[in-house]
Amino acid sequence: MRLFIRLAVVKRLRKKVEGGCRRRRRVIVKAGSRSATFKKIPEEVLMEILARLPANSVTRFKCVSKHWSSLISSRYFTNLFFQVSSPKREPRPFMFLSDKEHHYALLSTNNDFEADPFSHLNQDLTFPGMGGDFVNSLRGLMCFRVGRAVRICNLTTKQLVNLPKVKSNLLEEVEGDFRMWNYFGHDSVNDEYKVLSIVWEVSKEERVVRSEHQVFVLGSGASWRGTHSTIHPPPHRPYSQGLSINGVLYYGSWVGKNTCVLMSFDLITEEFNLIELPIEACIVWNTRRANLMIYRGKVAVFEYSRLMTECILDLWVVEDAGKSEWSHKAFVLPSHQLMQSLCFVELLMHNTSRSGKLRLSAGSFDKTKVSMHVIYDLDKNRVTGAVVIGSLHPMFSGTGSLHTTLWDDVESIMCLKTLY
């Protein structure tokens, strides 16, 4: 009896398998047939479909045909890819780490910060050719400088391009390349990617006496040229990495010997503007004292020299750049409780690409152990997220400090060969 039951079960399974095979055979289309091609799909519809796919899938589709490769590599489709929202392409956190011994690493995670505000940076995205001084990152592209050479890489496709070395008489007159500063930005009006380079000369009295400003617009046959600024900016020495809001670059700077100011550079018109800092703020550019951040869509300076003594962070927001008008806010932070709970001996504050949020980290940490950087929301007055970094050994060794930069970015299908 059991034998008959088993045979019946086997027959039913065989019918299911044969039926499934027949059903699968029905949907198979012969290669070259009309239904197997995309000729009947309008090009605009095809691009809308492709723009909703992950970047890795889109780049693989370049192999379908020369037409598809040209379509996907076009500037129009690249911009469409940025504009079309997709849950699979939410911004995710990146962190670039470097030390004085020229060791470096790029870490990230698969999770976006909105879905998981407590991210573990467990993906090592470091690849050959990366290194030097981190400049900044935008629209899925990262810019860094090695000596006088500026390099741009696509974080998704791992493409890397080397720009021509910056030529300057000031660099020939001084030893080393530490007197050069760069920024990578995007002109949204003309859809141009620009790299700004500033070289300066300092006198024996530590006074900035000269500075040169050049721009490189990525494109075929491009080269370094002078800016289109109608008013030559005063000689200045940049301090901060800089941040861009609505097509305008802002960066802290020194003029003269020890006067701190805020400089702006319009990425469209290429005009410079000097914004005087509020006198009563007594702002001094220093990583352990003050830096720039984005606050409610405006550029601001956070100053935390009173944090350890009075638990106060001062925020100065630019209200009118042309008139150098500022507003002031004072935030009371539970700094001592944070240091105690996080086991920080020294508390450092860094800006992020998130409006109104700062990154808090220890002044130094053991590179062989897990470390944590917390995200603090000024308006909510509390910790809203964190990034966890595992052991950095053997990538980094010794007891020296690390320079770290955290930002959020999206995938990019930009073909750098079309830019340069």
CSV table of C-alpha atoms in Angstrom, one decimal:
chain,number,residue,atom,x,y,z
A,1,MET,CA,0.0,0.0,0.0
A,2,ARG,CA,2.8,2.4,0.9
A,3,LEU,CA,4.5,1.6,-2.4
A,4,PHE,CA,1.4,2.7,-4.4
A,5,ILE,CA,1.2,6.0,-2.4
A,6,ARG,CA,4.8,6.7,-3.1
A,7,LEU,CA,4.3,6.1,-6.8
A,8,ALA,CA,1.4,8.4,-6.9
A,9,VAL,CA,3.4,11.2,-5.2
A,10,VAL,CA,6.2,10.7,-7.8
A,11,LYS,CA,3.7,10.9,-10.7
A,12,ARG,CA,2.3,14.2,-9.3
A,13,LEU,CA,5.8,15.7,-8.9
A,14,ARG,CA,6.7,14.6,-12.4
A,15,LYS,CA,3.6,16.3,-13.8
A,16,LYS,CA,4.5,19.5,-12.0
A,17,VAL,CA,8.0,19.5,-13.3
A,18,GLU,CA,6.9,18.8,-16.9
A,19,GLY,CA,4.2,21.4,-16.7
A,20,GLY,CA,6.7,24.0,-15.4
A,21,CYS,CA,9.1,23.2,-18.2
A,22,ARG,CA,6.3,23.5,-20.8
A,23,ARG,CA,5.3,26.9,-19.3
A,24,ARG,CA,8.9,28.1,-19.3
A,25,ARG,CA,9.3,27.0,-22.9
A,26,ARG,CA,6.3,29.0,-23.9
A,27,VAL,CA,7.9,32.3,-22.9
A,28,ILE,CA,11.2,31.7,-24.5
A,29,VAL,CA,11.6,34.0,-27.5
A,30,LYS,CA,13.9,33.2,-30.4
A,31,ALA,CA,16.9,35.6,-30.7
A,32,GLY,CA,16.4,38.1,-33.5
A,33,SER,CA,12.6,38.0,-33.4
A,34,ARG,CA,10.7,41.3,-33.2
A,35,SER,CA,9.5,40.7,-29.7
A,36,ALA,CA,13.1,40.2,-28.5
A,37,THR,CA,14.2,43.7,-29.6
A,38,PHE,CA,13.5,47.1,-28.1
A,39,LYS,CA,13.0,49.0,-31.4
A,40,LYS,CA,9.3,49.6,-30.6
A,41,ILE,CA,10.1,51.1,-27.2
A,42,PRO,CA,10.5,54.9,-27.5
A,43,GLU,CA,14.0,56.1,-26.5
A,44,GLU,CA,12.6,58.4,-23.8
A,45,VAL,CA,10.7,55.5,-22.2
A,46,LEU,CA,13.7,53.3,-22.4
A,47,MET,CA,15.8,55.9,-20.6
A,48,GLU,CA,13.2,56.4,-17.9
A,49,ILE,CA,13.2,52.6,-17.3
A,50,LEU,CA,17.0,52.4,-17.1
A,51,ALA,CA,17.3,55.4,-14.9
A,52,ARG,CA,15.4,53.5,-12.1
A,53,LEU,CA,17.9,50.7,-12.0
A,54,PRO,CA,21.0,50.4,-9.8
A,55,ALA,CA,24.1,51.9,-11.2
A,56,ASN,CA,25.9,48.6,-11.5
A,57,SER,CA,23.1,47.1,-13.6
A,58,VAL,CA,23.0,50.2,-15.8
A,59,THR,CA,26.7,50.1,-16.5
A,60,ARG,CA,26.5,46.4,-17.5
A,61,PHE,CA,23.8,47.3,-20.1
A,62,LYS,CA,26.4,49.2,-22.0
A,63,CYS,CA,27.4,45.8,-23.4
A,64,VAL,CA,24.0,45.3,-25.1
A,65,SER,CA,24.9,47.4,-28.1
A,66,LYS,CA,26.8,50.4,-29.3
A,67,HIS,CA,23.6,52.4,-29.2
A,68,TRP,CA,22.9,51.5,-25.6
A,69,SER,CA,26.4,52.3,-24.6
A,70,SER,CA,26.2,55.7,-26.3
A,71,LEU,CA,22.8,56.3,-24.7
A,72,ILE,CA,23.9,55.4,-21.2
A,73,SER,CA,27.1,57.4,-21.5
A,74,SER,CA,25.4,60.6,-22.6
A,75,ARG,CA,25.3,63.6,-20.3
A,76,TYR,CA,21.5,63.7,-20.6
A,77,PHE,CA,21.0,60.2,-19.3
A,78,THR,CA,23.6,60.8,-16.5
A,79,ASN,CA,21.7,63.8,-15.3
A,80,LEU,CA,18.4,61.9,-15.6
A,81,PHE,CA,19.9,59.2,-13.4
A,82,PHE,CA,20.5,61.7,-10.7
A,83,GLN,CA,17.1,63.3,-10.9
A,84,VAL,CA,15.0,60.1,-10.9
A,85,SER,CA,14.4,58.9,-7.4
A,86,SER,CA,14.8,55.2,-6.6
A,87,PRO,CA,14.7,53.5,-3.2
A,88,LYS,CA,17.7,51.5,-4.3
A,89,ARG,CA,19.8,54.6,-4.7
A,90,GLU,CA,19.4,56.4,-1.4
A,91,PRO,CA,22.5,58.3,-0.2
A,92,ARG,CA,24.8,56.3,2.0
A,93,PRO,CA,27.7,57.4,4.2
A,94,PHE,CA,31.3,57.4,3.1
A,95,MET,CA,34.4,58.2,5.2
A,96,PHE,CA,37.9,59.0,3.9
A,97,LEU,CA,40.8,58.4,6.4
A,98,SER,CA,44.4,59.4,6.1
A,99,ASP,CA,47.5,60.0,8.3
A,100,LYS,CA,50.8,61.8,8.0
A,101,GLU,CA,52.5,58.6,6.8
A,102,HIS,CA,50.4,58.8,3.6
A,103,HIS,CA,48.3,55.8,4.5
A,104,TYR,CA,44.6,56.1,3.5
A,105,ALA,CA,41.4,54.3,3.3
A,106,LEU,CA,37.8,54.8,2.0
A,107,LEU,CA,35.1,53.1,4.0
A,108,SER,CA,31.3,52.8,3.4
A,109,THR,CA,28.3,50.7,4.0
A,110,ASN,CA,25.4,49.3,1.9
A,111,ASN,CA,22.7,51.0,4.2
A,112,ASP,CA,21.5,54.5,3.6
A,113,PHE,CA,21.5,56.8,6.7
A,114,GLU,CA,17.8,57.5,6.6
A,115,ALA,CA,16.9,53.8,6.9
A,116,ASP,CA,19.7,53.0,9.4
A,117,PRO,CA,21.1,56.1,11.2
A,118,PHE,CA,23.5,53.9,13.1
A,119,SER,CA,25.8,52.6,10.3
A,120,HIS,CA,28.7,50.2,10.5
A,121,LEU,CA,31.3,51.3,7.9
A,122,ASN,CA,32.4,47.7,7.1
A,123,GLN,CA,33.1,48.1,3.4
A,124,ASP,CA,36.6,48.9,2.3
A,125,LEU,CA,36.3,50.7,-1.0
A,126,THR,CA,40.0,51.7,-1.3
A,127,PHE,CA,41.5,51.0,-4.7
A,128,PRO,CA,44.9,51.7,-6.4
A,129,GLY,CA,45.5,55.3,-7.4
A,130,MET,CA,43.6,56.7,-4.5
A,131,GLY,CA,45.3,58.7,-1.8
A,132,GLY,CA,47.0,62.1,-1.1
A,133,ASP,CA,44.9,64.9,0.3
A,134,PHE,CA,41.1,64.6,0.2
A,135,VAL,CA,39.5,67.6,-1.6
A,136,ASN,CA,35.8,66.9,-1.6
A,137,SER,CA,33.1,64.7,-3.1
A,138,LEU,CA,29.9,65.4,-5.0
A,139,ARG,CA,27.4,63.6,-7.2
A,140,GLY,CA,29.2,60.3,-6.8
A,141,LEU,CA,32.6,61.6,-7.7
A,142,MET,CA,35.5,62.1,-5.3
A,143,CYS,CA,38.4,64.6,-5.8
A,144,PHE,CA,41.8,64.3,-4.2
A,145,ARG,CA,45.2,65.8,-4.7
A,146,VAL,CA,48.6,64.0,-4.9
A,147,GLY,CA,51.3,66.6,-5.0
A,148,ARG,CA,50.4,69.1,-7.7
A,149,ALA,CA,48.2,66.6,-9.5
A,150,VAL,CA,44.5,66.5,-9.0
A,151,ARG,CA,42.6,63.2,-9.5
A,152,ILE,CA,38.9,62.5,-9.8
A,153,CYS,CA,37.4,59.1,-9.4
A,154,ASN,CA,33.9,57.6,-9.7
A,155,LEU,CA,33.1,55.8,-6.4
A,156,THR,CA,30.7,53.4,-8.2
A,157,THR,CA,32.6,52.4,-11.4
A,158,LYS,CA,36.1,53.0,-9.9
A,159,GLN,CA,37.1,55.0,-13.0
A,160,LEU,CA,40.0,57.4,-12.3
A,161,VAL,CA,41.3,60.4,-14.3
A,162,ASN,CA,44.4,62.5,-13.7
A,163,LEU,CA,44.1,66.2,-14.5
A,164,PRO,CA,47.2,68.1,-15.7
A,165,LYS,CA,49.5,69.4,-12.9
A,166,VAL,CA,48.8,72.9,-11.8
A,167,LYS,CA,51.4,75.3,-13.2
A,168,SER,CA,52.2,78.4,-11.0
A,169,ASN,CA,55.2,80.6,-10.6
A,170,LEU,CA,54.5,80.7,-6.9
A,171,LEU,CA,55.0,76.9,-6.7
A,172,GLU,CA,58.3,77.2,-8.4
A,173,GLU,CA,59.5,79.8,-5.9
A,174,VAL,CA,58.7,77.9,-2.7
A,175,GLU,CA,59.7,74.4,-1.6
A,176,GLY,CA,57.0,71.7,-1.2
A,177,ASP,CA,53.4,71.7,-2.4
A,178,PHE,CA,51.7,72.4,0.9
A,179,ARG,CA,50.7,75.9,-0.2
A,180,MET,CA,48.1,74.8,-2.7
A,181,TRP,CA,44.4,74.2,-2.0
A,182,ASN,CA,41.7,72.8,-4.3
A,183,TYR,CA,37.9,72.5,-4.5
A,184,PHE,CA,35.7,70.4,-6.8
A,185,GLY,CA,32.3,71.8,-7.7
A,186,HIS,CA,29.4,71.6,-10.2
A,187,ASP,CA,28.0,74.5,-12.2
A,188,SER,CA,24.3,73.4,-12.4
A,189,VAL,CA,23.4,76.2,-14.9
A,190,ASN,CA,26.0,75.2,-17.6
A,191,ASP,CA,26.3,71.6,-16.3
A,192,GLU,CA,30.0,71.9,-15.9
A,193,TYR,CA,32.3,70.3,-13.4
A,194,LYS,CA,35.0,72.7,-12.2
A,195,VAL,CA,38.1,72.4,-10.1
A,196,LEU,CA,39.4,75.5,-8.3
A,197,SER,CA,43.0,75.8,-7.4
A,198,ILE,CA,44.6,78.4,-5.1
A,199,VAL,CA,48.3,78.9,-4.6
A,200,TRP,CA,49.7,81.4,-2.1
A,201,GLU,CA,52.9,82.9,-0.9
A,202,VAL,CA,53.6,83.8,2.7
A,203,SER,CA,56.3,86.3,3.9
A,204,LYS,CA,58.8,85.7,6.6
A,205,GLU,CA,56.4,87.5,9.0
A,206,GLU,CA,53.7,84.9,8.1
A,207,ARG,CA,51.7,87.4,6.1
A,208,VAL,CA,49.9,86.3,2.9
A,209,VAL,CA,51.4,88.5,0.2
A,210,ARG,CA,50.3,86.8,-3.0
A,211,SER,CA,47.8,84.3,-4.2
A,212,GLU,CA,47.0,82.8,-7.6
A,213,HIS,CA,43.6,81.4,-8.6
A,214,GLN,CA,43.0,79.0,-11.5
A,215,VAL,CA,40.0,77.0,-12.7
A,216,PHE,CA,39.9,73.7,-14.6
A,217,VAL,CA,36.6,72.9,-16.4
A,218,LEU,CA,36.4,69.2,-17.1
A,219,GLY,CA,36.0,68.5,-20.8
A,220,SER,CA,37.9,67.5,-23.9
A,221,GLY,CA,41.1,69.5,-24.4
A,222,ALA,CA,40.6,71.4,-21.2
A,223,SER,CA,43.5,73.1,-19.3
A,224,TRP,CA,44.1,75.3,-16.3
A,225,ARG,CA,43.1,78.9,-16.8
A,226,GLY,CA,42.6,82.1,-14.8
A,227,THR,CA,39.1,82.7,-13.3
A,228,HIS,CA,36.6,85.0,-14.9
A,229,SER,CA,36.4,87.2,-11.7
A,230,THR,CA,36.1,90.8,-12.6
A,231,ILE,CA,37.4,91.9,-9.2
A,232,HIS,CA,40.7,90.3,-8.2
A,233,PRO,CA,40.3,88.9,-4.7
A,234,PRO,CA,42.7,89.9,-1.9
A,235,PRO,CA,45.7,87.6,-1.3
A,236,HIS,CA,44.4,84.9,1.0
A,237,ARG,CA,45.2,81.4,2.4
A,238,PRO,CA,42.4,78.9,2.5
A,239,TYR,CA,41.8,77.0,5.7
A,240,SER,CA,38.8,74.7,5.5
A,241,GLN,CA,37.8,72.1,2.9
A,242,GLY,CA,34.9,74.3,1.9
A,243,LEU,CA,31.2,73.6,1.2
A,244,SER,CA,28.9,74.4,-1.6
A,245,ILE,CA,25.3,75.8,-1.3
A,246,ASN,CA,23.2,76.7,-4.3
A,247,GLY,CA,26.2,76.9,-6.7
A,248,VAL,CA,28.3,79.0,-4.3
A,249,LEU,CA,31.5,77.7,-2.7
A,250,TYR,CA,32.3,78.9,0.9
A,251,TYR,CA,35.6,78.4,2.6
A,252,GLY,CA,37.4,79.8,5.7
A,253,SER,CA,40.5,81.8,4.9
A,254,TRP,CA,43.2,84.1,6.3
A,255,VAL,CA,44.1,87.5,4.8
A,256,GLY,CA,47.1,89.5,5.9
A,257,LYS,CA,48.9,87.9,8.9
A,258,ASN,CA,46.2,86.6,11.2
A,259,THR,CA,42.8,88.0,10.1
A,260,CYS,CA,40.2,85.3,9.6
A,261,VAL,CA,37.5,85.8,7.0
A,262,LEU,CA,35.0,83.8,5.0
A,263,MET,CA,35.5,83.6,1.3
A,264,SER,CA,32.9,82.7,-1.4
A,265,PHE,CA,33.4,81.7,-5.0
A,266,ASP,CA,30.4,81.6,-7.4
A,267,LEU,CA,30.8,78.4,-9.5
A,268,ILE,CA,28.8,79.9,-12.3
A,269,THR,CA,30.2,83.5,-12.6
A,270,GLU,CA,33.5,82.6,-11.0
A,271,GLU,CA,33.3,85.8,-8.9
A,272,PHE,CA,35.0,85.9,-5.5
A,273,ASN,CA,33.6,87.7,-2.4
A,274,LEU,CA,35.1,88.4,1.0
A,275,ILE,CA,32.6,88.1,3.9
A,276,GLU,CA,33.8,89.6,7.1
A,277,LEU,CA,33.3,87.5,10.3
A,278,PRO,CA,31.4,89.1,13.2
A,279,ILE,CA,33.9,90.9,15.4
A,280,GLU,CA,32.1,89.8,18.7
A,281,ALA,CA,32.4,86.1,17.7
A,282,CYS,CA,36.3,86.1,18.0
A,283,ILE,CA,36.4,83.3,15.4
A,284,VAL,CA,39.8,81.7,14.9
A,285,TRP,CA,40.1,79.0,12.3
A,286,ASN,CA,41.2,75.8,14.1
A,287,THR,CA,40.0,72.2,13.9
A,288,ARG,CA,39.7,72.2,17.7
A,289,ARG,CA,37.7,75.5,17.8
A,290,ALA,CA,35.7,76.5,14.7
A,291,ASN,CA,34.7,75.3,11.2
A,292,LEU,CA,31.9,75.7,8.6
A,293,MET,CA,28.6,73.8,8.4
A,294,ILE,CA,25.2,73.9,6.6
A,295,TYR,CA,22.4,75.1,8.8
A,296,ARG,CA,18.8,75.4,7.4
A,297,GLY,CA,20.1,75.9,3.9
A,298,LYS,CA,22.7,78.6,4.8
A,299,VAL,CA,26.4,78.6,5.5
A,300,ALA,CA,27.3,78.9,9.1
A,301,VAL,CA,30.3,78.8,11.5
A,302,PHE,CA,30.1,76.7,14.6
A,303,GLU,CA,32.5,77.8,17.3
A,304,TYR,CA,33.0,75.5,20.3
A,305,SER,CA,35.7,77.0,22.4
A,306,ARG,CA,33.2,77.3,25.3
A,307,LEU,CA,32.0,73.8,25.0
A,308,MET,CA,34.2,72.2,27.7
A,309,THR,CA,33.9,75.1,30.2
A,310,GLU,CA,30.3,76.2,29.7
A,311,CYS,CA,28.8,73.4,27.6
A,312,ILE,CA,27.9,76.1,25.0
A,313,LEU,CA,28.3,75.9,21.2
A,314,ASP,CA,28.0,79.2,19.3
A,315,LEU,CA,26.5,79.2,15.8
A,316,TRP,CA,26.9,82.1,13.5
A,317,VAL,CA,24.7,82.0,10.4
A,318,VAL,CA,25.3,84.2,7.3
A,319,GLU,CA,22.1,86.1,6.6
A,320,ASP,CA,23.4,88.5,3.9
A,321,ALA,CA,26.8,87.6,2.3
A,322,GLY,CA,27.0,90.9,0.4
A,323,LYS,CA,26.6,93.0,3.6
A,324,SER,CA,28.4,90.5,5.9
A,325,GLU,CA,25.3,90.2,8.1
A,326,TRP,CA,25.2,87.4,10.6
A,327,SER,CA,22.7,86.0,13.1
A,328,HIS,CA,23.8,84.2,16.3
A,329,LYS,CA,22.5,81.1,18.2
A,330,ALA,CA,23.8,79.5,21.3
A,331,PHE,CA,23.2,75.8,21.9
A,332,VAL,CA,23.6,74.1,25.3
A,333,LEU,CA,25.1,70.6,24.7
A,334,PRO,CA,25.5,67.8,27.3
A,335,SER,CA,29.2,67.7,26.4
A,336,HIS,CA,30.4,66.1,29.6
A,337,GLN,CA,27.8,63.4,29.5
A,338,LEU,CA,28.6,62.6,25.9
A,339,MET,CA,32.3,62.3,26.7
A,340,GLN,CA,31.7,60.1,29.6
A,341,SER,CA,29.3,57.7,27.8
A,342,LEU,CA,31.5,57.5,24.7
A,343,CYS,CA,34.7,57.3,26.7
A,344,PHE,CA,36.2,60.3,24.9
A,345,VAL,CA,39.2,62.0,26.5
A,346,GLU,CA,39.0,64.9,24.1
A,347,LEU,CA,35.9,65.9,22.0
A,348,LEU,CA,36.3,67.1,18.5
A,349,MET,CA,33.5,68.5,16.2
A,350,HIS,CA,33.3,68.1,12.5
A,351,ASN,CA,30.9,69.2,9.8
A,352,THR,CA,28.8,66.8,7.8
A,353,SER,CA,26.9,67.1,4.5
A,354,ARG,CA,23.6,66.9,6.6
A,355,SER,CA,22.1,70.3,7.4
A,356,GLY,CA,22.1,71.2,11.1
A,357,LYS,CA,24.1,68.1,12.1
A,358,LEU,CA,27.7,67.8,13.4
A,359,ARG,CA,29.9,64.7,13.8
A,360,LEU,CA,31.5,64.2,17.3
A,361,SER,CA,34.6,62.1,17.6
A,362,ALA,CA,37.5,61.5,20.0
A,363,GLY,CA,40.7,63.5,19.6
A,364,SER,CA,42.6,60.2,19.3
A,365,PHE,CA,41.7,56.5,19.5
A,366,ASP,CA,43.2,53.0,19.5
A,367,LYS,CA,43.3,51.9,15.8
A,368,THR,CA,43.2,48.3,16.8
A,369,LYS,CA,39.8,48.6,18.4
A,370,VAL,CA,36.3,49.6,17.3
A,371,SER,CA,35.6,53.3,17.4
A,372,MET,CA,32.4,55.4,17.2
A,373,HIS,CA,31.6,58.8,15.7
A,374,VAL,CA,28.2,60.2,16.7
A,375,ILE,CA,25.9,62.5,14.7
A,376,TYR,CA,24.4,65.3,16.8
A,377,ASP,CA,21.4,67.3,15.6
A,378,LEU,CA,21.5,70.8,16.9
A,379,ASP,CA,17.8,71.6,16.5
A,380,LYS,CA,16.8,68.4,18.2
A,381,ASN,CA,19.6,68.8,20.7
A,382,ARG,CA,20.4,65.1,20.8
A,383,VAL,CA,22.3,62.3,19.2
A,384,THR,CA,20.4,61.1,16.1
A,385,GLY,CA,22.9,58.6,14.6
A,386,ALA,CA,26.4,57.2,14.6
A,387,VAL,CA,29.0,55.6,12.4
A,388,VAL,CA,30.9,52.6,13.8
A,389,ILE,CA,34.4,51.8,12.5
A,390,GLY,CA,36.0,48.5,13.1
A,391,SER,CA,39.7,47.9,13.7
A,392,LEU,CA,41.9,49.9,11.3
A,393,HIS,CA,44.9,47.7,11.8
A,394,PRO,CA,47.0,46.9,9.7
A,395,MET,CA,45.8,49.7,7.3
A,396,PHE,CA,46.9,52.3,10.0
A,397,SER,CA,49.5,51.8,12.7
A,398,GLY,CA,51.2,53.9,15.3
A,399,THR,CA,49.7,56.4,17.7
A,400,GLY,CA,49.4,59.4,15.4
A,401,SER,CA,46.1,61.1,14.7
A,402,LEU,CA,43.9,60.5,11.7
A,403,HIS,CA,42.3,63.0,9.4
A,404,THR,CA,38.7,61.9,8.7
A,405,THR,CA,36.0,63.2,6.5
A,406,LEU,CA,32.4,61.9,6.5
A,407,TRP,CA,29.8,62.7,3.8
A,408,ASP,CA,26.7,61.2,2.2
A,409,ASP,CA,26.7,60.5,-1.5
A,410,VAL,CA,24.8,58.5,-4.2
A,411,GLU,CA,25.7,56.2,-6.9
A,412,SER,CA,27.0,57.6,-10.2
A,413,ILE,CA,27.1,56.2,-13.7
A,414,MET,CA,29.1,59.2,-15.0
A,415,CYS,CA,31.6,58.1,-17.6
A,416,LEU,CA,34.8,60.2,-16.8
A,417,LYS,CA,36.1,59.7,-20.3
A,418,THR,CA,33.3,62.0,-21.5
A,419,LEU,CA,34.5,64.6,-19.0
A,420,TYR,CA,38.2,64.6,-19.8
